[in-house]
Amino acid sequence: EITRLDRSDSLWNPNNPYAPYNPYYNWTENARFEDYSIENLDNYLKANNVLASRLVWNIIINSDNKRVQIAGFQPNRNYSYKEVDSRLIHTLKNYDWIPTKLGDFLNPKAMTRDALRDDFPFNNSNGLLTAIEFGKNSEIRDAEERKRKEQQKDSFKQKERFAKELGAESVDEAEEAIKFINEIKAQGKTLTEISAILNPKKPDFEADYSSNPARRADKVQETATDAREKRSILKMRSVAVDTETKKAAKSYLLDRYTDDDKILYCQVCQNEMPFKLSDGNYYFEVVQLISNTQKRHKENYIALCPTDAAKFQYANSSKDKIAELVEKLIDDRSVEEINDSDDDENKFEIALAGNDETVQFKTGSSN
């Protein structure tokens, strides 16, 4: 049974705020003390025996004295009376003594009602099971889970409001749009450029267009009358033509830069070529990499999409540096060393149309 401890046992309660071994406190005859426990309780709890544990359990749940969970101390009238956990509660909290249905012995905090054996009836009418923190870990987990779900619910509501403000039909649609924008930004595009891609500007032909056929005919005749006389001037120019080399380069590039999925990629934007011809083959531009060479080789050409080809030929501020960049890229490496290297080691940066771009070369042998 639960009994009240005498003075000597009470004062050595681990939670006593006025520790008797501290000479600062003077325990006088007017001292107040109160503490409770079960005789030989430590031995019962550390035995890990179902019978011993059940005996302690029944004593706890059947106690009609709620006071046994509290200890109180006051060394003399100069100090206030302070209440802490009784020796009973302190000891029960600090042992793994409650058996589970699986045969384990757990600390009260770690126990749950579902894990409690059927021969250990649950009764907390006196509050002692709460005092020993029975099921506290489970309560904490449940509270954290409820909090997490509430946070998720609030977060989703915020996302829903944000998605509607963006004009999206759902959160998933808004997230997909944001993902798409981030992918384009990762390619070095600004928000203005992204907007231009999504909403390309269309030419306005309406201002100079007449819906009156007769009026249009008059305008054409008027323009023709005012036009200058057409003259032909014969000019001689020299054009370097190496059809065979360029034909070989096209075959070489098509073979080298078509992946296993039969997709041909541009060596600058690294995107799939934008369209195919009627014969099913990709259309791409075969562009000479270094333009001021005396000899022509198929390896001196790169495969570009129409847009990057135009930029490379007409808006390339790095044109004079390309030979140097290629030489630096090769850097006395053998063909085998180049083929065995990573793709990241076989590229260089150039400026096209005011933007930094990358010319990428594929390692390894051709397909």
Short mmCIF file of C-alpha atoms in Angstrom, two decimals:
data_model
loop_
_atom_site.label_atom_id
_atom_site.label_comp_id
_atom_site.label_asym_id
_atom_site.label_seq_id
_atom_site.Cartn_x
_atom_site.Cartn_y
_atom_site.Cartn_z
CA GLU A 1 0.00 0.00 0.00
CA ILE A 2 0.96 3.66 -0.29
CA THR A 3 2.31 5.05 2.97
CA ARG A 4 3.51 8.40 4.20
CA LEU A 5 7.29 8.51 4.67
CA ASP A 6 8.95 9.55 7.89
CA ARG A 7 11.19 12.59 8.16
CA SER A 8 14.49 10.88 7.27
CA ASP A 9 13.08 9.23 4.12
CA SER A 10 11.09 12.30 3.10
CA LEU A 11 14.01 14.71 3.18
CA TRP A 12 15.96 12.56 0.72
CA ASN A 13 13.36 12.92 -2.00
CA PRO A 14 15.40 13.68 -5.17
CA ASN A 15 13.05 16.59 -5.93
CA ASN A 16 13.42 18.23 -2.49
CA PRO A 17 14.27 21.89 -3.24
CA TYR A 18 15.82 22.23 0.22
CA ALA A 19 18.35 19.40 0.01
CA PRO A 20 19.30 18.20 3.51
CA TYR A 21 22.97 17.81 2.54
CA ASN A 22 23.15 21.52 1.82
CA PRO A 23 24.34 23.22 5.07
CA TYR A 24 22.76 26.46 3.90
CA TYR A 25 19.34 25.13 4.97
CA ASN A 26 18.65 24.68 8.65
CA TRP A 27 16.04 22.01 9.29
CA THR A 28 14.47 22.96 12.61
CA GLU A 29 11.78 21.41 14.76
CA ASN A 30 9.29 23.67 13.00
CA ALA A 31 10.15 22.15 9.62
CA ARG A 32 7.31 20.80 7.49
CA PHE A 33 7.65 17.74 5.30
CA GLU A 34 5.30 15.39 3.51
CA ASP A 35 6.09 12.53 1.14
CA TYR A 36 4.63 9.18 0.02
CA SER A 37 5.77 5.91 -1.53
CA ILE A 38 5.37 2.11 -1.49
CA GLU A 39 7.75 0.04 0.60
CA ASN A 40 10.43 -1.66 -1.55
CA LEU A 41 8.95 0.03 -4.65
CA ASP A 42 12.31 0.10 -6.50
CA ASN A 43 12.66 -3.67 -6.16
CA TYR A 44 9.17 -4.28 -7.53
CA LEU A 45 9.74 -2.04 -10.55
CA LYS A 46 13.17 -3.22 -11.61
CA ALA A 47 12.18 -6.88 -11.35
CA ASN A 48 10.42 -6.72 -14.74
CA ASN A 49 7.92 -9.23 -13.47
CA VAL A 50 4.31 -9.10 -14.60
CA LEU A 51 2.93 -10.10 -11.17
CA ALA A 52 5.01 -7.49 -9.34
CA SER A 53 4.06 -4.82 -11.87
CA ARG A 54 0.36 -5.71 -11.64
CA LEU A 55 0.50 -5.41 -7.84
CA VAL A 56 1.92 -1.85 -8.11
CA TRP A 57 -0.52 -0.99 -10.90
CA ASN A 58 -3.57 -2.02 -8.88
CA ILE A 59 -2.38 -0.07 -5.84
CA ILE A 60 -2.04 3.05 -7.96
CA ILE A 61 -5.35 2.93 -9.81
CA ASN A 62 -7.30 2.01 -6.67
CA SER A 63 -5.85 4.66 -4.37
CA ASP A 64 -8.46 7.06 -3.05
CA ASN A 65 -5.90 9.62 -1.84
CA LYS A 66 -4.92 12.05 -4.58
CA ARG A 67 -2.52 13.72 -2.15
CA VAL A 68 -0.01 10.84 -2.47
CA GLN A 69 1.29 12.27 -5.74
CA ILE A 70 2.64 15.40 -3.99
CA ALA A 71 5.51 15.98 -1.58
CA GLY A 72 5.99 19.21 0.35
CA PHE A 73 8.97 20.75 2.15
CA GLN A 74 9.76 23.75 4.39
CA PRO A 75 13.00 23.61 6.46
CA ASN A 76 11.90 26.43 8.77
CA ARG A 77 9.61 29.41 8.88
CA ASN A 78 12.10 31.57 6.96
CA TYR A 79 11.39 29.59 3.79
CA SER A 80 8.21 29.02 1.86
CA TYR A 81 6.49 25.65 1.65
CA LYS A 82 7.22 24.09 -1.77
CA GLU A 83 5.45 21.15 -3.40
CA VAL A 84 7.08 18.69 -5.86
CA ASP A 85 6.51 15.14 -7.14
CA SER A 86 6.31 12.63 -4.31
CA ARG A 87 8.88 9.84 -4.07
CA LEU A 88 6.13 7.53 -5.35
CA ILE A 89 5.57 9.51 -8.54
CA HIS A 90 9.29 10.17 -9.08
CA THR A 91 10.13 6.47 -8.84
CA LEU A 92 7.25 5.31 -11.07
CA LYS A 93 8.30 7.82 -13.75
CA ASN A 94 11.88 6.58 -13.89
CA TYR A 95 11.51 2.83 -14.39
CA ASP A 96 10.48 0.73 -17.42
CA TRP A 97 8.00 -1.36 -15.47
CA ILE A 98 4.64 -1.52 -17.28
CA PRO A 99 4.33 -4.73 -19.38
CA THR A 100 2.87 -4.58 -22.90
CA LYS A 101 0.85 -7.16 -24.78
CA LEU A 102 4.05 -8.09 -26.63
CA GLY A 103 5.94 -8.79 -23.41
CA ASP A 104 8.07 -5.64 -23.26
CA PHE A 105 8.34 -3.44 -20.17
CA LEU A 106 7.99 0.26 -20.93
CA ASN A 107 8.26 3.55 -19.12
CA PRO A 108 4.85 5.16 -18.41
CA LYS A 109 5.59 7.92 -20.96
CA ALA A 110 6.15 5.40 -23.71
CA MET A 111 3.01 3.36 -22.96
CA THR A 112 -0.35 3.63 -24.70
CA ARG A 113 -3.75 2.25 -23.76
CA ASP A 114 -3.72 0.06 -26.86
CA ALA A 115 -0.41 -1.53 -25.78
CA LEU A 116 -1.57 -2.16 -22.20
CA ARG A 117 -2.23 -5.77 -21.25
CA ASP A 118 -5.86 -6.77 -20.78
CA ASP A 119 -5.20 -7.75 -17.14
CA PHE A 120 -4.06 -4.18 -16.40
CA PRO A 121 -7.38 -2.26 -16.20
CA PHE A 122 -7.14 1.41 -17.07
CA ASN A 123 -8.57 3.70 -14.39
CA ASN A 124 -7.37 7.26 -13.99
CA SER A 125 -10.14 8.60 -11.77
CA ASN A 126 -7.65 9.62 -9.07
CA GLY A 127 -5.28 11.29 -11.56
CA LEU A 128 -2.24 9.21 -10.61
CA LEU A 129 -1.74 7.84 -14.13
CA THR A 130 -1.63 11.41 -15.37
CA ALA A 131 0.85 12.24 -12.60
CA ILE A 132 3.24 9.49 -13.77
CA GLU A 133 2.80 10.81 -17.36
CA PHE A 134 1.20 7.66 -18.70
CA GLY A 135 0.97 7.89 -22.52
CA LYS A 136 2.61 11.34 -22.64
CA ASN A 137 4.80 10.50 -25.66
CA SER A 138 1.74 9.38 -27.60
CA GLU A 139 -0.09 12.55 -26.60
CA ILE A 140 2.85 14.64 -27.77
CA ARG A 141 2.97 12.77 -31.06
CA ASP A 142 -0.78 13.18 -31.53
CA ALA A 143 -0.55 16.89 -30.75
CA GLU A 144 2.35 17.32 -33.17
CA GLU A 145 0.45 15.40 -35.85
CA ARG A 146 -2.64 17.56 -35.33
CA LYS A 147 -0.48 20.67 -35.54
CA ARG A 148 1.23 19.40 -38.69
CA LYS A 149 -2.11 18.65 -40.35
CA GLU A 150 -3.44 22.07 -39.39
CA GLN A 151 -0.34 23.71 -40.81
CA GLN A 152 -0.70 21.67 -44.01
CA LYS A 153 -4.36 22.66 -44.22
CA ASP A 154 -3.56 26.35 -43.71
CA SER A 155 -0.67 26.13 -46.19
CA PHE A 156 -2.92 24.52 -48.81
CA LYS A 157 -5.58 27.20 -48.30
CA GLN A 158 -2.94 29.88 -48.82
CA LYS A 159 -1.75 28.12 -51.97
CA GLU A 160 -5.35 27.90 -53.21
CA ARG A 161 -5.85 31.63 -52.71
CA PHE A 162 -2.54 32.36 -54.42
CA ALA A 163 -3.38 30.05 -57.33
CA LYS A 164 -6.74 31.79 -57.86
CA GLU A 165 -5.04 35.19 -57.77
CA LEU A 166 -2.70 33.97 -60.52
CA GLY A 167 -5.69 32.82 -62.56
CA ALA A 168 -4.92 29.10 -62.20
CA GLU A 169 -7.71 26.57 -61.84
CA SER A 170 -5.91 24.59 -59.14
CA VAL A 171 -2.80 24.50 -56.94
CA ASP A 172 -1.31 21.78 -59.16
CA GLU A 173 -1.75 23.96 -62.23
CA ALA A 174 -0.10 26.94 -60.50
CA GLU A 175 2.82 24.79 -59.33
CA GLU A 176 3.31 23.42 -62.83
CA ALA A 177 3.36 26.98 -64.21
CA ILE A 178 5.93 28.07 -61.62
CA LYS A 179 8.02 24.98 -62.37
CA PHE A 180 7.92 25.83 -66.08
CA ILE A 181 8.99 29.42 -65.43
CA ASN A 182 11.86 28.30 -63.17
CA GLU A 183 13.08 25.89 -65.85
CA ILE A 184 13.20 28.70 -68.39
CA LYS A 185 14.93 31.03 -65.89
CA ALA A 186 17.51 28.30 -65.27
CA GLN A 187 18.37 28.61 -68.97
CA GLY A 188 19.30 32.25 -68.36
CA LYS A 189 16.05 33.83 -69.54
CA THR A 190 14.63 36.90 -67.80
CA LEU A 191 10.97 37.34 -66.86
CA THR A 192 10.63 39.79 -69.75
CA GLU A 193 11.99 37.21 -72.17
CA ILE A 194 9.70 34.55 -70.69
CA SER A 195 6.73 36.89 -71.21
CA ALA A 196 7.82 37.45 -74.81
CA ILE A 197 7.95 33.68 -75.35
CA LEU A 198 4.50 33.12 -73.84
CA ASN A 199 2.97 36.20 -75.51
CA PRO A 200 4.84 36.81 -78.77
CA LYS A 201 4.22 40.22 -80.29
CA LYS A 202 2.28 40.05 -83.53
CA PRO A 203 2.71 42.57 -86.37
CA ASP A 204 -0.11 45.03 -86.90
CA PHE A 205 -1.07 45.00 -90.56
CA GLU A 206 -4.42 46.67 -90.01
CA ALA A 207 -3.14 50.27 -90.04
CA ASP A 208 -1.97 50.00 -93.66
CA TYR A 209 -4.75 47.75 -94.87
CA SER A 210 -7.84 48.84 -96.77
CA SER A 211 -11.00 46.75 -96.85
CA ASN A 212 -12.06 48.50 -100.09
CA PRO A 213 -10.75 46.51 -103.09
CA ALA A 214 -11.00 49.53 -105.42
CA ARG A 215 -9.08 51.64 -102.96
CA ARG A 216 -6.39 48.98 -102.71
CA ALA A 217 -6.08 48.89 -106.48
CA ASP A 218 -5.69 52.68 -106.61
CA LYS A 219 -2.98 52.52 -103.93
CA VAL A 220 -1.07 49.83 -105.84
CA GLN A 221 -1.26 51.84 -109.08
CA GLU A 222 -0.20 55.02 -107.27
CA THR A 223 2.78 53.27 -105.69
CA ALA A 224 3.80 51.74 -109.00
CA THR A 225 3.66 55.13 -110.74
CA ASP A 226 5.89 56.74 -108.10
CA ALA A 227 8.38 53.86 -108.02
CA ARG A 228 11.83 54.36 -109.50
CA GLU A 229 12.82 52.60 -112.68
CA LYS A 230 14.26 49.16 -112.00
CA ARG A 231 17.87 48.75 -113.09
CA SER A 232 20.12 45.71 -113.19
CA ILE A 233 23.80 45.95 -112.28
CA LEU A 234 26.13 43.02 -112.83
CA LYS A 235 28.50 42.54 -109.90
CA MET A 236 31.28 40.02 -109.70
CA ARG A 237 31.95 38.32 -106.35
CA SER A 238 34.01 35.42 -105.11
CA VAL A 239 32.17 32.68 -103.20
CA ALA A 240 33.99 29.87 -101.37
CA VAL A 241 32.07 26.69 -102.04
CA ASP A 242 32.94 23.28 -100.65
CA THR A 243 29.79 21.27 -101.14
CA GLU A 244 31.36 17.92 -100.43
CA THR A 245 32.87 19.01 -97.10
CA LYS A 246 29.61 20.53 -95.89
CA LYS A 247 27.67 17.46 -97.01
CA ALA A 248 30.08 15.26 -95.07
CA ALA A 249 29.80 17.59 -92.06
CA LYS A 250 25.99 17.34 -92.12
CA SER A 251 26.13 13.55 -92.08
CA TYR A 252 28.79 13.65 -89.35
CA LEU A 253 26.77 16.01 -87.13
CA LEU A 254 23.49 14.17 -87.70
CA ASP A 255 25.13 10.92 -86.63
CA ARG A 256 26.99 12.39 -83.64
CA TYR A 257 24.29 14.59 -82.10
CA THR A 258 21.26 12.32 -82.51
CA ASP A 259 20.68 10.50 -79.22
CA ASP A 260 19.38 6.99 -78.57
CA ASP A 261 15.80 8.27 -78.79
CA LYS A 262 16.46 9.56 -82.32
CA ILE A 263 16.29 13.19 -81.17
CA LEU A 264 18.68 15.73 -82.66
CA TYR A 265 19.76 18.53 -80.34
CA CYS A 266 21.15 22.01 -81.02
CA GLN A 267 24.75 22.43 -79.77
CA VAL A 268 24.00 25.90 -78.34
CA CYS A 269 20.53 25.88 -76.73
CA GLN A 270 20.67 22.07 -76.22
CA ASN A 271 17.01 21.88 -77.24
CA GLU A 272 15.51 19.50 -79.77
CA MET A 273 15.59 20.88 -83.30
CA PRO A 274 12.30 22.76 -83.76
CA PHE A 275 10.84 20.88 -86.73
CA LYS A 276 11.25 18.08 -89.25
CA LEU A 277 11.12 18.14 -93.02
CA SER A 278 8.54 16.29 -95.06
CA ASP A 279 10.92 13.33 -95.33
CA GLY A 280 10.89 12.94 -91.55
CA ASN A 281 14.42 14.23 -90.99
CA TYR A 282 15.23 17.15 -88.68
CA TYR A 283 16.00 20.48 -90.28
CA PHE A 284 19.18 22.03 -88.85
CA GLU A 285 21.88 24.47 -89.91
CA VAL A 286 25.42 23.25 -90.58
CA VAL A 287 27.51 26.20 -89.41
CA GLN A 288 31.26 26.62 -89.75
CA LEU A 289 32.82 26.98 -86.30
CA ILE A 290 36.14 28.65 -87.17
CA SER A 291 35.67 30.73 -90.31
CA ASN A 292 39.21 31.87 -91.08
CA THR A 293 40.80 28.47 -91.75
CA GLN A 294 42.55 27.66 -95.02
CA LYS A 295 41.49 24.01 -95.03
CA ARG A 296 37.98 22.68 -94.62
CA HIS A 297 37.13 19.71 -92.38
CA LYS A 298 33.79 18.22 -91.41
CA GLU A 299 34.82 18.49 -87.74
CA ASN A 300 34.91 22.30 -88.09
CA TYR A 301 31.11 22.49 -88.31
CA ILE A 302 28.46 22.52 -85.62
CA ALA A 303 24.75 21.61 -85.67
CA LEU A 304 22.50 24.53 -84.73
CA CYS A 305 18.79 25.29 -84.75
CA PRO A 306 17.78 28.08 -87.19
CA THR A 307 17.62 30.73 -84.45
CA ASP A 308 21.03 29.98 -82.93
CA ALA A 309 22.53 29.59 -86.40
CA ALA A 310 21.43 33.13 -87.27
CA LYS A 311 22.75 34.45 -83.95
CA PHE A 312 26.07 32.62 -84.46
CA GLN A 313 26.58 34.05 -87.94
CA TYR A 314 25.18 37.57 -87.56
CA ALA A 315 25.18 38.47 -83.84
CA ASN A 316 28.33 36.76 -82.61
CA SER A 317 30.56 39.15 -80.68
CA SER A 318 32.89 36.24 -79.83
CA LYS A 319 33.60 35.31 -83.45
CA ASP A 320 37.23 36.46 -83.37
CA LYS A 321 37.89 34.49 -80.15
CA ILE A 322 36.48 31.13 -81.23
CA ALA A 323 39.74 29.73 -82.60
CA GLU A 324 41.41 30.58 -79.29
CA LEU A 325 38.54 29.03 -77.32
CA VAL A 326 38.71 25.82 -79.35
CA GLU A 327 42.48 25.64 -78.90
CA LYS A 328 42.09 26.13 -75.15
CA LEU A 329 39.38 23.44 -75.06
CA ILE A 330 41.60 20.91 -76.83
CA ASP A 331 44.69 21.95 -74.81
CA ASP A 332 46.97 19.27 -76.29
CA ARG A 333 44.51 16.49 -75.38
CA SER A 334 44.37 13.43 -77.56
CA VAL A 335 41.13 12.29 -79.22
CA GLU A 336 40.95 9.45 -76.70
CA GLU A 337 41.35 11.85 -73.76
CA ILE A 338 38.62 14.10 -75.12
CA ASN A 339 36.25 11.18 -75.69
CA ASP A 340 36.88 9.85 -72.18
CA SER A 341 36.19 13.21 -70.50
CA ASP A 342 32.87 14.51 -69.15
CA ASP A 343 30.61 16.62 -71.36
CA ASP A 344 31.14 19.54 -68.97
CA GLU A 345 34.82 19.59 -69.98
CA ASN A 346 33.97 19.89 -73.68
CA LYS A 347 32.21 23.22 -74.00
CA PHE A 348 33.00 26.92 -74.01
CA GLU A 349 31.11 30.18 -73.53
CA ILE A 350 30.38 32.73 -76.27
CA ALA A 351 28.23 35.85 -76.54
CA LEU A 352 25.32 35.62 -79.00
CA ALA A 353 22.89 38.49 -79.50
CA GLY A 354 23.98 40.03 -76.21
CA ASN A 355 23.49 36.85 -74.15
CA ASP A 356 26.01 34.37 -72.76
CA GLU A 357 25.55 31.02 -74.48
CA THR A 358 27.38 27.69 -74.45
CA VAL A 359 28.70 25.67 -77.37
CA GLN A 360 28.53 22.03 -76.29
CA PHE A 361 30.45 19.18 -77.87
CA LYS A 362 29.53 15.54 -77.39
CA THR A 363 32.16 13.17 -76.00
CA GLY A 364 32.67 9.58 -77.03
CA SER A 365 32.58 8.02 -80.44
CA SER A 366 29.70 8.66 -82.81
CA ASN A 367 26.77 6.26 -83.02
#
